[in-house]
Amino acid sequence: MKRNSRLSASLHALVHMAQVPERAMTSDEIGGWLHTNAVVVRRMVAGLRDAGILDSARGHGGGWTLARPAEAITLADVAAALDERFI
């Protein structure tokens, strides 16, 4: 079975974001948790934004936030947003 770092990295970021859902997280912050570059983070989370899992805001105080409560986000939602399959 191939290891999918994009799925695991997305889940890691979402768990951190769920701990403080009222605060926007920057791509740099998320990149710090994942030990990767902010550009990689932006590419990774674009699918999550398009799927309605994350919201983004530009400018001062901007960043990424959960678009819905963490309890309403499933593993299947995240996998589908990233175009991943479990089979």
PDB file of C-alpha atoms in Angstrom:
ATOM      1  CA  MET A   1       0.000   0.000   0.000  1.00  0.00           C
ATOM      2  CA  LYS A   2       1.407   3.391  -0.915  1.00  0.00           C
ATOM      3  CA  ARG A   3       1.882   5.971   1.766  1.00  0.00           C
ATOM      4  CA  ASN A   4      -0.059   9.149   1.134  1.00  0.00           C
ATOM      5  CA  SER A   5       1.589  12.081   2.813  1.00  0.00           C
ATOM      6  CA  ARG A   6      -0.920  14.605   1.421  1.00  0.00           C
ATOM      7  CA  LEU A   7      -3.836  12.920   3.170  1.00  0.00           C
ATOM      8  CA  SER A   8      -1.995  12.471   6.453  1.00  0.00           C
ATOM      9  CA  ALA A   9      -0.632  16.039   6.335  1.00  0.00           C
ATOM     10  CA  SER A  10      -4.136  17.410   5.688  1.00  0.00           C
ATOM     11  CA  LEU A  11      -5.551  15.447   8.597  1.00  0.00           C
ATOM     12  CA  HIS A  12      -2.716  16.656  10.830  1.00  0.00           C
ATOM     13  CA  ALA A  13      -3.448  20.275   9.904  1.00  0.00           C
ATOM     14  CA  LEU A  14      -7.206  19.863  10.401  1.00  0.00           C
ATOM     15  CA  VAL A  15      -6.692  18.433  13.898  1.00  0.00           C
ATOM     16  CA  HIS A  16      -4.573  21.452  14.868  1.00  0.00           C
ATOM     17  CA  MET A  17      -7.146  23.810  13.374  1.00  0.00           C
ATOM     18  CA  ALA A  18      -9.992  22.085  15.221  1.00  0.00           C
ATOM     19  CA  GLN A  19      -8.283  22.863  18.536  1.00  0.00           C
ATOM     20  CA  VAL A  20      -8.754  26.624  17.981  1.00  0.00           C
ATOM     21  CA  PRO A  21     -11.548  26.909  15.382  1.00  0.00           C
ATOM     22  CA  GLU A  22     -12.152  30.622  15.994  1.00  0.00           C
ATOM     23  CA  ARG A  23      -8.605  31.580  14.953  1.00  0.00           C
ATOM     24  CA  ALA A  24      -7.336  31.764  11.367  1.00  0.00           C
ATOM     25  CA  MET A  25      -4.115  29.844  10.756  1.00  0.00           C
ATOM     26  CA  THR A  26      -1.594  31.080   8.219  1.00  0.00           C
ATOM     27  CA  SER A  27       0.050  28.834   5.648  1.00  0.00           C
ATOM     28  CA  ASP A  28       3.372  29.497   7.398  1.00  0.00           C
ATOM     29  CA  GLU A  29       1.932  28.303  10.715  1.00  0.00           C
ATOM     30  CA  ILE A  30       0.511  25.144   9.179  1.00  0.00           C
ATOM     31  CA  GLY A  31       3.779  24.583   7.324  1.00  0.00           C
ATOM     32  CA  GLY A  32       5.589  24.753  10.654  1.00  0.00           C
ATOM     33  CA  TRP A  33       3.482  21.910  12.065  1.00  0.00           C
ATOM     34  CA  LEU A  34       4.063  19.857   8.945  1.00  0.00           C
ATOM     35  CA  HIS A  35       7.738  20.778   8.521  1.00  0.00           C
ATOM     36  CA  THR A  36       7.129  22.009   4.993  1.00  0.00           C
ATOM     37  CA  ASN A  37       6.931  25.210   2.973  1.00  0.00           C
ATOM     38  CA  ALA A  38       3.860  27.482   2.986  1.00  0.00           C
ATOM     39  CA  VAL A  39       3.535  27.092  -0.797  1.00  0.00           C
ATOM     40  CA  VAL A  40       3.167  23.325  -0.367  1.00  0.00           C
ATOM     41  CA  VAL A  41       0.479  23.965   2.259  1.00  0.00           C
ATOM     42  CA  ARG A  42      -1.477  26.271  -0.049  1.00  0.00           C
ATOM     43  CA  ARG A  43      -1.465  23.669  -2.806  1.00  0.00           C
ATOM     44  CA  MET A  44      -2.510  20.955  -0.380  1.00  0.00           C
ATOM     45  CA  VAL A  45      -5.421  22.837   1.163  1.00  0.00           C
ATOM     46  CA  ALA A  46      -6.815  24.250  -2.083  1.00  0.00           C
ATOM     47  CA  GLY A  47      -8.860  21.072  -2.550  1.00  0.00           C
ATOM     48  CA  LEU A  48     -10.142  21.335   1.015  1.00  0.00           C
ATOM     49  CA  ARG A  49     -11.283  24.902   0.346  1.00  0.00           C
ATOM     50  CA  ASP A  50     -12.974  23.905  -2.909  1.00  0.00           C
ATOM     51  CA  ALA A  51     -14.806  21.099  -1.065  1.00  0.00           C
ATOM     52  CA  GLY A  52     -16.129  23.498   1.584  1.00  0.00           C
ATOM     53  CA  ILE A  53     -14.007  22.068   4.400  1.00  0.00           C
ATOM     54  CA  LEU A  54     -11.843  25.174   4.801  1.00  0.00           C
ATOM     55  CA  ASP A  55     -12.376  28.885   4.271  1.00  0.00           C
ATOM     56  CA  SER A  56      -9.618  31.327   3.456  1.00  0.00           C
ATOM     57  CA  ALA A  57      -9.269  35.039   4.061  1.00  0.00           C
ATOM     58  CA  ARG A  58      -6.587  37.384   2.771  1.00  0.00           C
ATOM     59  CA  GLY A  59      -4.880  40.257   4.483  1.00  0.00           C
ATOM     60  CA  HIS A  60      -4.135  41.122   8.084  1.00  0.00           C
ATOM     61  CA  GLY A  61      -5.706  38.522  10.363  1.00  0.00           C
ATOM     62  CA  GLY A  62      -6.400  36.269   7.401  1.00  0.00           C
ATOM     63  CA  GLY A  63      -5.537  32.651   6.888  1.00  0.00           C
ATOM     64  CA  TRP A  64      -7.306  29.311   6.897  1.00  0.00           C
ATOM     65  CA  THR A  65     -10.273  28.410   9.100  1.00  0.00           C
ATOM     66  CA  LEU A  66     -12.634  25.463   9.266  1.00  0.00           C
ATOM     67  CA  ALA A  67     -15.687  26.147   7.112  1.00  0.00           C
ATOM     68  CA  ARG A  68     -17.855  23.938   9.317  1.00  0.00           C
ATOM     69  CA  PRO A  69     -17.561  22.364  12.769  1.00  0.00           C
ATOM     70  CA  ALA A  70     -14.870  19.700  13.080  1.00  0.00           C
ATOM     71  CA  GLU A  71     -17.545  17.174  14.092  1.00  0.00           C
ATOM     72  CA  ALA A  72     -19.143  17.620  10.666  1.00  0.00           C
ATOM     73  CA  ILE A  73     -15.946  16.778   8.733  1.00  0.00           C
ATOM     74  CA  THR A  74     -15.387  13.108   7.955  1.00  0.00           C
ATOM     75  CA  LEU A  75     -12.337  11.230   6.775  1.00  0.00           C
ATOM     76  CA  ALA A  76     -14.281  10.446   3.606  1.00  0.00           C
ATOM     77  CA  ASP A  77     -14.852  14.201   3.050  1.00  0.00           C
ATOM     78  CA  VAL A  78     -11.133  14.905   3.300  1.00  0.00           C
ATOM     79  CA  ALA A  79     -10.157  11.980   1.075  1.00  0.00           C
ATOM     80  CA  ALA A  80     -12.687  13.011  -1.573  1.00  0.00           C
ATOM     81  CA  ALA A  81     -11.487  16.626  -1.465  1.00  0.00           C
ATOM     82  CA  LEU A  82      -7.949  15.404  -2.149  1.00  0.00           C
ATOM     83  CA  ASP A  83      -9.155  12.981  -4.811  1.00  0.00           C
ATOM     84  CA  GLU A  84      -7.872  10.008  -2.802  1.00  0.00           C
ATOM     85  CA  ARG A  85      -9.268   6.500  -2.572  1.00  0.00           C
ATOM     86  CA  PHE A  86      -8.951   3.979   0.230  1.00  0.00           C
ATOM     87  CA  ILE A  87      -8.961   0.923  -2.027  1.00  0.00           C
TER      88      ILE A  87
END
